[in-house]
Short mmCIF file of C-alpha atoms and ligand atoms in Angstrom, two decimals:
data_model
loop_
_atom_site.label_atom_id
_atom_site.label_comp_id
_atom_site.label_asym_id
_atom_site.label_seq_id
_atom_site.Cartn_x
_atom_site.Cartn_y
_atom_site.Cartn_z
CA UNK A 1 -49.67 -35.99 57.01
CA UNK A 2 -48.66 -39.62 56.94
CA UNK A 3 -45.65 -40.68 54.70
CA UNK A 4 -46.54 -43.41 51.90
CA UNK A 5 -43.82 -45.82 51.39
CA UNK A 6 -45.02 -48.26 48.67
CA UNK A 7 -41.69 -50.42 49.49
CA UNK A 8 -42.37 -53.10 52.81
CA UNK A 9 -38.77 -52.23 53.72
CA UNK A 10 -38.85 -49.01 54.44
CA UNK A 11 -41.77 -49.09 56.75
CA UNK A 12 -39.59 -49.76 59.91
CA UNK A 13 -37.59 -46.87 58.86
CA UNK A 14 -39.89 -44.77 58.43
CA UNK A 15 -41.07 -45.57 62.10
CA UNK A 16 -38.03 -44.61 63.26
CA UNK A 17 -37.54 -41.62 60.70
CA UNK A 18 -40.47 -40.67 62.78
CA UNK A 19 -40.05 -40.92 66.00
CA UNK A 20 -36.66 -39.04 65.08
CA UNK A 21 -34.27 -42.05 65.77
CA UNK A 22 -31.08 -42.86 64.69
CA UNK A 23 -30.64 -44.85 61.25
CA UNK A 24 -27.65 -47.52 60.87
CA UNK A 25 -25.70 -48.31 58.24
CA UNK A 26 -27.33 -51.35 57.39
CA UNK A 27 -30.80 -48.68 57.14
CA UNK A 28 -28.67 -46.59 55.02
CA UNK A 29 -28.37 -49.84 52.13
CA UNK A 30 -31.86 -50.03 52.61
CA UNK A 31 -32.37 -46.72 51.84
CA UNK A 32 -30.02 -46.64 48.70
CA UNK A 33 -31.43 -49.51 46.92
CA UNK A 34 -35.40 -49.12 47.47
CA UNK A 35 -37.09 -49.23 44.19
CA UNK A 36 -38.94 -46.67 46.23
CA UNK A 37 -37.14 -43.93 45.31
CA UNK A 38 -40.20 -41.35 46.10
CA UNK A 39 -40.78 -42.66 49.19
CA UNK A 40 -36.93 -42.17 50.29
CA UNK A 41 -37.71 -38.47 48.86
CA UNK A 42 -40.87 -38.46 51.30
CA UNK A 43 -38.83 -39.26 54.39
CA UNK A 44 -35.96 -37.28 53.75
CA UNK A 45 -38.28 -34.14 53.25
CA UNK A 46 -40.28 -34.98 56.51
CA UNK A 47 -36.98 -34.68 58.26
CA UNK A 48 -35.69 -31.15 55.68
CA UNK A 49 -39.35 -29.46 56.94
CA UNK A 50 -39.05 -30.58 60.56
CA UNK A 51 -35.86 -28.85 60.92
CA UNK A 52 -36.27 -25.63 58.39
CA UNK A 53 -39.91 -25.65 57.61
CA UNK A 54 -40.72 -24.02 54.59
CA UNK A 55 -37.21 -22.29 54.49
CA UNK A 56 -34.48 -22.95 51.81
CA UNK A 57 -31.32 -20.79 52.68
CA UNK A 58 -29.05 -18.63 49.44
CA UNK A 59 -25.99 -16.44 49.92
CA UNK A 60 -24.23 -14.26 48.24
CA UNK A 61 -20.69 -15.00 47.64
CA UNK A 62 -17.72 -15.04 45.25
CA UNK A 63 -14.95 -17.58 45.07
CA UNK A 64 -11.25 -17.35 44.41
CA UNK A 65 -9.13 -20.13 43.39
CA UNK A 66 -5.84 -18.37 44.10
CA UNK A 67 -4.17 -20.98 42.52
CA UNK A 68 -4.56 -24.37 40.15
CA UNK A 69 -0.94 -25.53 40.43
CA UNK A 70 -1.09 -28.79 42.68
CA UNK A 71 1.41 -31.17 43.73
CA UNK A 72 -1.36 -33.81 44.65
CA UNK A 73 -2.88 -35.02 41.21
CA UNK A 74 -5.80 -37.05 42.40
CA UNK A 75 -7.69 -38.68 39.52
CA UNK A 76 -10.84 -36.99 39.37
CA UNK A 77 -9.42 -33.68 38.94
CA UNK A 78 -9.72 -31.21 35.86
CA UNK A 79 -8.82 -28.13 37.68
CA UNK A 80 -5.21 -28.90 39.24
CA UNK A 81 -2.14 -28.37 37.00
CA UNK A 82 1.30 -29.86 37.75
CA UNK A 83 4.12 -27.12 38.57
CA UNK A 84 5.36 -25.67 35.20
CA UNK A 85 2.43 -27.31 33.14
CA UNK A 86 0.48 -25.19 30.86
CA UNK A 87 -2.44 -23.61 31.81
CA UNK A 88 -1.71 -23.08 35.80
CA UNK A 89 -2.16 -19.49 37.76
CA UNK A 90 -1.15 -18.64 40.69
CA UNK A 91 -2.48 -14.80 42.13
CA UNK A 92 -0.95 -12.33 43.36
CA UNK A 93 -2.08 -10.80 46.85
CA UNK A 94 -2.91 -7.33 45.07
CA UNK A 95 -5.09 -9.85 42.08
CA UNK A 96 -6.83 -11.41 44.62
CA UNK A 97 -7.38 -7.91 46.80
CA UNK A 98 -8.93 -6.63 43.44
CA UNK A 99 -10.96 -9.68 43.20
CA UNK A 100 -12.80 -9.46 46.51
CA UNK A 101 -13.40 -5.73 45.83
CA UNK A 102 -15.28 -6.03 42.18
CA UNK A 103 -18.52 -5.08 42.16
CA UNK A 104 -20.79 -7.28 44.72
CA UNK A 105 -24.50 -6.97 44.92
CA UNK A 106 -26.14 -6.17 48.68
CA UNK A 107 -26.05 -8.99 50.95
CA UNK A 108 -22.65 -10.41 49.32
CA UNK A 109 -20.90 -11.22 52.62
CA UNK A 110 -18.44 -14.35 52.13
CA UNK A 111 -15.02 -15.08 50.23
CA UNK A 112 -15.00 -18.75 49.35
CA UNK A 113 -11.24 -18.84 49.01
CA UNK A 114 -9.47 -22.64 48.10
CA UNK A 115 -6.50 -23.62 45.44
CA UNK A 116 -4.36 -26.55 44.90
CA UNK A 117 -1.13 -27.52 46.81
CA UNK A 118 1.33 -24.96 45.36
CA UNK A 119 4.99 -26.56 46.08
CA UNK A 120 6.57 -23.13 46.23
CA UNK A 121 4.13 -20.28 48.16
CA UNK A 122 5.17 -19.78 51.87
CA UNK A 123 2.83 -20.13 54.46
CA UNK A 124 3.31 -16.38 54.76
CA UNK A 125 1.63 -15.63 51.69
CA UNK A 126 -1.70 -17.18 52.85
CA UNK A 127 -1.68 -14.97 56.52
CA UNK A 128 -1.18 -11.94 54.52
CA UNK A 129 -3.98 -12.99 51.85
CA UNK A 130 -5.90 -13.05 55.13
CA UNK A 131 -4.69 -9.82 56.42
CA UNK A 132 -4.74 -8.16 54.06
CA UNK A 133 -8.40 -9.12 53.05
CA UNK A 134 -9.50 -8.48 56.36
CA UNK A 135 -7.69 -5.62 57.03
CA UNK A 136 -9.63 -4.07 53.54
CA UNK A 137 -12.87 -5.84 54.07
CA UNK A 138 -13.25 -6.31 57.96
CA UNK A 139 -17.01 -7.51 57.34
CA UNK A 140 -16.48 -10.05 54.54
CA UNK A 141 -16.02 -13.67 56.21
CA UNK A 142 -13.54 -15.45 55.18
CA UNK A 143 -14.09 -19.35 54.37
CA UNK A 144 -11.07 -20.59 53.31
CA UNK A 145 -8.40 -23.88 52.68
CA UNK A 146 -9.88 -27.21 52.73
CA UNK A 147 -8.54 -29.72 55.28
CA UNK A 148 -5.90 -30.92 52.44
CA UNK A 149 -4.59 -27.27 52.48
CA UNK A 150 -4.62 -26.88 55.45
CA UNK A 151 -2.23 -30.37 56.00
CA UNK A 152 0.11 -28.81 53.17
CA UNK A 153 0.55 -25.92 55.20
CA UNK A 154 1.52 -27.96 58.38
CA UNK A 155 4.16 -29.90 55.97
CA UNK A 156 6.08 -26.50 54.43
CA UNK A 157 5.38 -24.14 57.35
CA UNK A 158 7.12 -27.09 60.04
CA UNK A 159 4.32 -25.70 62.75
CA UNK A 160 1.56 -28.57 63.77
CA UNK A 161 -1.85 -27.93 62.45
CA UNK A 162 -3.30 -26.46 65.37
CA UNK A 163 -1.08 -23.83 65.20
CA UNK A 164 -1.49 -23.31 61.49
CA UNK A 165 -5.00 -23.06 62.43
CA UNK A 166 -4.14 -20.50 65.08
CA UNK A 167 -2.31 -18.51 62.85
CA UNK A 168 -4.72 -18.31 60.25
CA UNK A 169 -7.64 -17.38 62.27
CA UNK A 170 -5.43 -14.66 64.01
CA UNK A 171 -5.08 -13.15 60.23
CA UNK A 172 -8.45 -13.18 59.98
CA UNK A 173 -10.17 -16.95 58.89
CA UNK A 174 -13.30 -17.24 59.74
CA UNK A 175 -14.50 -21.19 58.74
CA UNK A 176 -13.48 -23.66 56.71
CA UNK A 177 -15.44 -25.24 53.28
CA UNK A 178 -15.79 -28.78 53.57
CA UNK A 179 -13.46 -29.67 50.56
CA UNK A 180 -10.88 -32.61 49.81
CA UNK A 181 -13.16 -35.10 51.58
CA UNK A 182 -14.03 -37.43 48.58
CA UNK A 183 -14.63 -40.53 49.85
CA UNK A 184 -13.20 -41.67 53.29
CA UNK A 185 -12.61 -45.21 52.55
CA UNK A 186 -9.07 -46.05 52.56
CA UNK A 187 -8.23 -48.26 49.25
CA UNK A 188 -10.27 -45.99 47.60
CA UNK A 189 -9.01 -42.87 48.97
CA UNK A 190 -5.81 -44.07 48.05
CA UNK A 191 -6.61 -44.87 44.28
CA UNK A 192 -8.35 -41.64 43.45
CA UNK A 193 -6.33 -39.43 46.20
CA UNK A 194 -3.76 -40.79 47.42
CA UNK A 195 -1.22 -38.02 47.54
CA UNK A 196 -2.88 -36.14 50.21
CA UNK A 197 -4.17 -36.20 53.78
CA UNK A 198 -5.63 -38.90 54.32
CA UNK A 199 -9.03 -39.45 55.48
CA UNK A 200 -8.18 -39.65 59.28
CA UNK A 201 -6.14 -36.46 59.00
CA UNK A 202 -9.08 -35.05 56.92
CA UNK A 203 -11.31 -35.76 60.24
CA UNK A 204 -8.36 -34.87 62.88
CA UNK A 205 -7.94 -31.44 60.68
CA UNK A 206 -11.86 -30.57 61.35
CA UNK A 207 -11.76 -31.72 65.16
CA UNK A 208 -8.81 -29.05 65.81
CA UNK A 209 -10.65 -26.22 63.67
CA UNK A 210 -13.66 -26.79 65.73
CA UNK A 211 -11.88 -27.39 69.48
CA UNK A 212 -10.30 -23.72 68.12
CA UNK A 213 -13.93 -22.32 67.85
CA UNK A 214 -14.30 -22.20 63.94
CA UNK A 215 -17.33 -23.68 62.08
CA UNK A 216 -16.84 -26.23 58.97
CA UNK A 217 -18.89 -27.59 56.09
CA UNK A 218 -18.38 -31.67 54.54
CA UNK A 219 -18.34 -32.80 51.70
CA UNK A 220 -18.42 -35.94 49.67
CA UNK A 221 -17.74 -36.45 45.70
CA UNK A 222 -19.80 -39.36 44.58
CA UNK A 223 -20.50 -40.96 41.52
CA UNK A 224 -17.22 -42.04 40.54
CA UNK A 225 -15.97 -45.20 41.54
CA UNK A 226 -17.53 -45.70 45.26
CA UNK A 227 -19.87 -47.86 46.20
CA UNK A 228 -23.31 -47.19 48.61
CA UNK A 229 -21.31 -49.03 51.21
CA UNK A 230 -18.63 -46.73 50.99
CA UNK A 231 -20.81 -43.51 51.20
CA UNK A 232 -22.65 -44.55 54.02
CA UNK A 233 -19.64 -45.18 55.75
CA UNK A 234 -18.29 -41.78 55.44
CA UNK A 235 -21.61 -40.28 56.06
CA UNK A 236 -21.18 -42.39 59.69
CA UNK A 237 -17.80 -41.31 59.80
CA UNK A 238 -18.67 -37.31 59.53
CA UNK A 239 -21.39 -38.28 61.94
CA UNK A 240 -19.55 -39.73 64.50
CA UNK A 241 -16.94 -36.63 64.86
CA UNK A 242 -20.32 -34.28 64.60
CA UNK A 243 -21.23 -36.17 68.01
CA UNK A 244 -18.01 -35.26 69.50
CA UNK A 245 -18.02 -31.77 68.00
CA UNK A 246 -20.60 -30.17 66.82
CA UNK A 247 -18.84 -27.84 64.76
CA UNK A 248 -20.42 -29.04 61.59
CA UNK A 249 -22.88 -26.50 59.83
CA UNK A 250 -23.36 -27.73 56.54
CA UNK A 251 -22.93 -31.66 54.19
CA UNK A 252 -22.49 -31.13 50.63
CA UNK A 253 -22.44 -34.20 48.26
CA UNK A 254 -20.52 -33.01 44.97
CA UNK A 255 -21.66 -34.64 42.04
CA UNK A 256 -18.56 -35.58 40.15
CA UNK A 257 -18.34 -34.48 36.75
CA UNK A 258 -15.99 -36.44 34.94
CA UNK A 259 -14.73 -34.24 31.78
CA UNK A 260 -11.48 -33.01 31.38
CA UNK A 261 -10.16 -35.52 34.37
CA UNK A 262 -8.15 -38.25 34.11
CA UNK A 263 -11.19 -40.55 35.37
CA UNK A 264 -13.02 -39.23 32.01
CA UNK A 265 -14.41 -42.13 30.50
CA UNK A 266 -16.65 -42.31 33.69
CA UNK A 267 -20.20 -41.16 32.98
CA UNK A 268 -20.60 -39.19 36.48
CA UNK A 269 -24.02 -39.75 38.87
CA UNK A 270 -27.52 -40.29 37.56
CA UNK A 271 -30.28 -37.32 38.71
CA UNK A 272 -32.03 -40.28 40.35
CA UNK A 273 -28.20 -41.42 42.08
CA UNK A 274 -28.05 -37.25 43.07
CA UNK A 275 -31.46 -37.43 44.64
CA UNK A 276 -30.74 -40.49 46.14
CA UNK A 277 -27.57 -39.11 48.06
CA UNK A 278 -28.87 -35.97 48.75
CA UNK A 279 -32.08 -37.95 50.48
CA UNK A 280 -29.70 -40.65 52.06
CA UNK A 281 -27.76 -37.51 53.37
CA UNK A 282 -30.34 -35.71 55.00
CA UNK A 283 -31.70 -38.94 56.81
CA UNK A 284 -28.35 -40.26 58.27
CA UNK A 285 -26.83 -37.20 59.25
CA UNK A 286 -28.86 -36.90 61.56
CA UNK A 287 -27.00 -33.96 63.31
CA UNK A 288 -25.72 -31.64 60.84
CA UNK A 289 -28.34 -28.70 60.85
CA UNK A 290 -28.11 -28.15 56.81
CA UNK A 291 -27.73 -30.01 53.82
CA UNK A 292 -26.31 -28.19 51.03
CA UNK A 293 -27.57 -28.71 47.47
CA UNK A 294 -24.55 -27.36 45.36
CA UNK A 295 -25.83 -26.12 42.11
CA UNK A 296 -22.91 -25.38 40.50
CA UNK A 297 -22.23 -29.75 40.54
CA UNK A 298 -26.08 -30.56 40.27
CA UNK A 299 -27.27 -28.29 37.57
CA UNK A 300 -30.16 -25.84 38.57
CA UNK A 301 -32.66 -28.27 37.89
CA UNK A 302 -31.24 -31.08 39.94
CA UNK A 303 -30.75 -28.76 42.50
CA UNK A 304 -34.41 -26.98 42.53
CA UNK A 305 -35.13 -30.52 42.89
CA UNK A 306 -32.88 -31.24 45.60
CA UNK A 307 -34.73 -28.51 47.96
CA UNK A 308 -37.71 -31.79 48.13
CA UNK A 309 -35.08 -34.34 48.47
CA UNK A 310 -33.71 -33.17 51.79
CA UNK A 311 -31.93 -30.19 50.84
CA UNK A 312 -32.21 -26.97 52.05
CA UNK A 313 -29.44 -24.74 51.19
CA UNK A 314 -28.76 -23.81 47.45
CA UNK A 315 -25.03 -22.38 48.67
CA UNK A 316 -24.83 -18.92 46.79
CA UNK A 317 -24.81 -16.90 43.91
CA UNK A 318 -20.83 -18.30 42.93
CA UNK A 319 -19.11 -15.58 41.24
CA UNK A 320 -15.85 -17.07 39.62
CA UNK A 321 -15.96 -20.55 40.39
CA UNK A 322 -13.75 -22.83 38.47
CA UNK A 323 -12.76 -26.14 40.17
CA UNK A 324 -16.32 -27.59 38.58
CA UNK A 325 -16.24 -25.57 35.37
CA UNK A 326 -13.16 -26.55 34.27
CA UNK A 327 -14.40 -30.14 34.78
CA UNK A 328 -17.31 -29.55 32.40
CA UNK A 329 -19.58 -28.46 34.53
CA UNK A 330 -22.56 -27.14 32.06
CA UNK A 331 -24.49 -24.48 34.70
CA UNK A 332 -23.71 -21.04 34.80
CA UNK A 333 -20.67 -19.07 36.09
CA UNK A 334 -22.75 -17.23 38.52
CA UNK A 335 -26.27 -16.39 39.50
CA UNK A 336 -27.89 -13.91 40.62
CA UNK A 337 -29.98 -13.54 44.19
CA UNK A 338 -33.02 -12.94 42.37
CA UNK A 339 -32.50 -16.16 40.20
CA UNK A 340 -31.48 -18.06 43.31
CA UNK A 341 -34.92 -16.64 45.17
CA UNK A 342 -37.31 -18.07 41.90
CA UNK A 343 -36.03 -21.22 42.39
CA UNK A 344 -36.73 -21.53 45.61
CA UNK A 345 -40.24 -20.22 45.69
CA UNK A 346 -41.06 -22.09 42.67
CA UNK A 347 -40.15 -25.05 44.43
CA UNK A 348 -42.49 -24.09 47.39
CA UNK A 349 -39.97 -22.79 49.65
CA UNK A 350 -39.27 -19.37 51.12
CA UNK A 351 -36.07 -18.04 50.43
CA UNK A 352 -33.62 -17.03 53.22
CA UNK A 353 -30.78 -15.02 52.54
CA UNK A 354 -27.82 -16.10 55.04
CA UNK A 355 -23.99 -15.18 55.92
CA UNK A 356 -22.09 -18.43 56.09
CA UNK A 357 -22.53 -18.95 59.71
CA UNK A 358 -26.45 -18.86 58.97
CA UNK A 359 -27.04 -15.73 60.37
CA UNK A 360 -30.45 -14.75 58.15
CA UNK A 361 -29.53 -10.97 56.59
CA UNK A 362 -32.55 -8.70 55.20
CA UNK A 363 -32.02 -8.48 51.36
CA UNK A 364 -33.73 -5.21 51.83
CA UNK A 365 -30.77 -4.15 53.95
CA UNK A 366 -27.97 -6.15 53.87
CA UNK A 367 -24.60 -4.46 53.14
CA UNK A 368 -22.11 -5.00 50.47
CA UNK A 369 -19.72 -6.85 53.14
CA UNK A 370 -16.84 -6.15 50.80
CA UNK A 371 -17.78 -2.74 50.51
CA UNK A 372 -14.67 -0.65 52.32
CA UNK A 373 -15.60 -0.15 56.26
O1 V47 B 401 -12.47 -30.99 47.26
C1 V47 B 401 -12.83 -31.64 42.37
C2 V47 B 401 -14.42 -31.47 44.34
C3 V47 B 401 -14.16 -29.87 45.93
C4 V47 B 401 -14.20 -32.33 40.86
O2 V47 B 401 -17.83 -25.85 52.01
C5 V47 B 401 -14.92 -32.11 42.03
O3 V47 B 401 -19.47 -24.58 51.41
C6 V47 B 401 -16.86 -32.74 40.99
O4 V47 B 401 -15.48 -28.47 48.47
N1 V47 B 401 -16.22 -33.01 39.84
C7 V47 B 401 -14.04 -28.38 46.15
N2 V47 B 401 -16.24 -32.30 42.11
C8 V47 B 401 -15.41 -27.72 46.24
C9 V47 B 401 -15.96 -27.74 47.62
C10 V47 B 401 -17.11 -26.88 48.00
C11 V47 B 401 -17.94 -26.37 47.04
C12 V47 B 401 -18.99 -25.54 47.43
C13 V47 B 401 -19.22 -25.21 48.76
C14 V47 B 401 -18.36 -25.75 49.72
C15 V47 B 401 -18.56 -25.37 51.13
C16 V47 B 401 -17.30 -26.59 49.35
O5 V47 B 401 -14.62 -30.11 44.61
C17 V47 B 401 -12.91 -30.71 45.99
C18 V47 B 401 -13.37 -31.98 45.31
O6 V47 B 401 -14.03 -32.82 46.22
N3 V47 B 401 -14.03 -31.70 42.94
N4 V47 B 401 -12.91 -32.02 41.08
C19 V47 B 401 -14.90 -32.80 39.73
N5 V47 B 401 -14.27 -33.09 38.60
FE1 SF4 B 402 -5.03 -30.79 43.91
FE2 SF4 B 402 -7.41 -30.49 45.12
FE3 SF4 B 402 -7.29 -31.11 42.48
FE4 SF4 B 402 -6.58 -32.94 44.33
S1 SF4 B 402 -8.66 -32.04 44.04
S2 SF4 B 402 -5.44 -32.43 42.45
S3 SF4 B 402 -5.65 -31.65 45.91
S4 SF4 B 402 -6.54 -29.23 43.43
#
């Protein structure tokens, strides 16, 4: 079916949308200011249905902030507390065992496991969260600590990260989530982030994990104080160490959500400025397999939306997430796999249950992966 583009300027990319060429970064402005926002949409769906076809992916999963206290403070931030403020947790390993064993429907096979950077825990006390979650739950995988942890860990540990990395997956990590990339660009990295790794180390952090044979996701939090520039260039960035990789399995723009964080009197992204990324995304990263729409950020509708935008993951069902709650986010704490599957075939997709490496499970017979082997 051709693609109508009412806008002149997109015709050539379209051509080379296509043809399945590469886009630059002076397409990508193109693309982000068309009045043509349908037609973006239309491309960016051409590309979503040549790689997945009628497929949107779910899975079931629960999260566990083990922690809020944070040395970092970056601006957007509603979640992070400062050591000693009011209002921060940290778990203990037998909370966060009981955690990962509540009550889990069938297919439930990840732990989504992040915090803040707690000044105080040992680098011991994430192997033996590890260990002890895999030595309980030897089929649940185990996604945890963003790049930014992972950088915190080098700094009170004294090892290099490659050999935090080592460590870790010896005690049982299985990928990383694509957290604490915000927005690569330096001076603005700096103003909204600037107490932790910055973006190079962000990237260097993801090349090791991959050269030691784990998968990662990427993320980006727009609609803050960025510009289109500025997410295009990280969107190139992520692409260029995909090249070199390939470790890459999933890009999630996060939708910031201003309440509660000291950036609050921001009004936070437009639906059309969510669409527009999550199209923009699809087209120019060219080489990452999945786009994720995050509904937890987006909102269900946004995100049902998303699936014809260029999206074509909904991420999962979310138990217990709190780093976008806290900052306001209005959708629900958790939903379930049957809610997950309406909104996709409503949206004219097939559902596809996955694990996190996108293995497709049976919901007819998927296990409970936290279920005691
Ligand atoms: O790094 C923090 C972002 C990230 C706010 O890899 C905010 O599968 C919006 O990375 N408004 C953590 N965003 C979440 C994350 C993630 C989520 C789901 C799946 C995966 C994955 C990764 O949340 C942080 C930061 O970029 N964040 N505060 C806020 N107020
Ligand atoms: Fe800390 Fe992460 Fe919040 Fe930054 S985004 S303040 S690193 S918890």
């Amino acid at each position: 079916m051709p693609i109508l583009v009412s806008d002149p300027f997109l015709k050539p990319i379209r051509d080379k949308v296509l043809a399945a060429q590469r886009l630059s970064r002076e397409d990508g402005l193109v693309l982000a200011q068309t009045p043509d926002a349908l037609g973006l949409g239309a491309l960016a769906n051409h590309v979503r249905e040549r790689l997945h076809a009628d497929k949107a992916f779910y899975n079931i999963n629960r999260h566990i902030n083990y922690s809020n206290v944070c040395i970092a403070g970056c601006s957007f931030c509603a979640f992070s507390r400062k050591p000693g403020e009011e209002g921060g947790w940290t778990y203990s390993l037998e909370e966060i065992f009981r955690k990962a064993a509540e009550e889990c429907p069938p297919g439930c096979a990840e732990l989504h496991i992040v915090g803040g950077l707690h000044p105080d825990l040992p680098f011991q006390y994430f192997l033996d969260m590890l260990a002890g979650l895999r030595q309980r739950f030897p089929r649940l995988h185990l996604k945890a600590f963003t790049a930014v942890e992972l950088a915190h860990f080098s700094q009170i540990s004294g090892l290099d990260v490659r050999e935090v990395i080592r460590q870790l997956k010896a005690h049982g990590l299985g990928s990383l989530p694509g957290g604490g990339a915000e927005v690569f660009h330096e001076d603005l990295r700096k103003r909204i982030a600037g107490r932790k790794a910055d973006a190079q180390n962000w990237l260097n952090i993801h090349r090791i994990a991959h050269e030691e044979g784990l998968k990662s996701n990427a993320t980006m939090l727009y609609g803050h104080l960025e510009t289109w520039d500025e997410r295009i260039e990280h969107m190139e960035r992520l692409r260029d160490l995909q090249d070199e990789t390939g470790g890459f399995q999933a890009f999630i723009p996060l939708a910031f959500h201003p309440e509660n964080s000291p950036l609050g009197h921001l009004p936070g992204p437009s639906g059309l400025t969510d669409l527009r990324v999550m199209a923009l995304s699809r087209l120019m990263l060219d080489n990452f397999a999945h786009i994720k729409a995050y509904w937890v950020t987006l909102g269900i509708k946004m995100a049902q939306l998303a699936l014809s935008f260029g999206a074509d993951d909904l991420d999962g069902t979310v138990t217990e997430e709190t780093i976008h709650h806290m900052a306001g986010a209005s959708s629900p704490q958790a939903l379930r796999a049957r809610d997950l599957e309406n909104l996709i075939r409503e949206a004219g997709r097939r559902p596809a249950l996955r694990d996190t490496l996108y293995n497709e499970l049976d919901p007819d017979t998927a296990p409970r992966a936290n279920e005691r082997a």
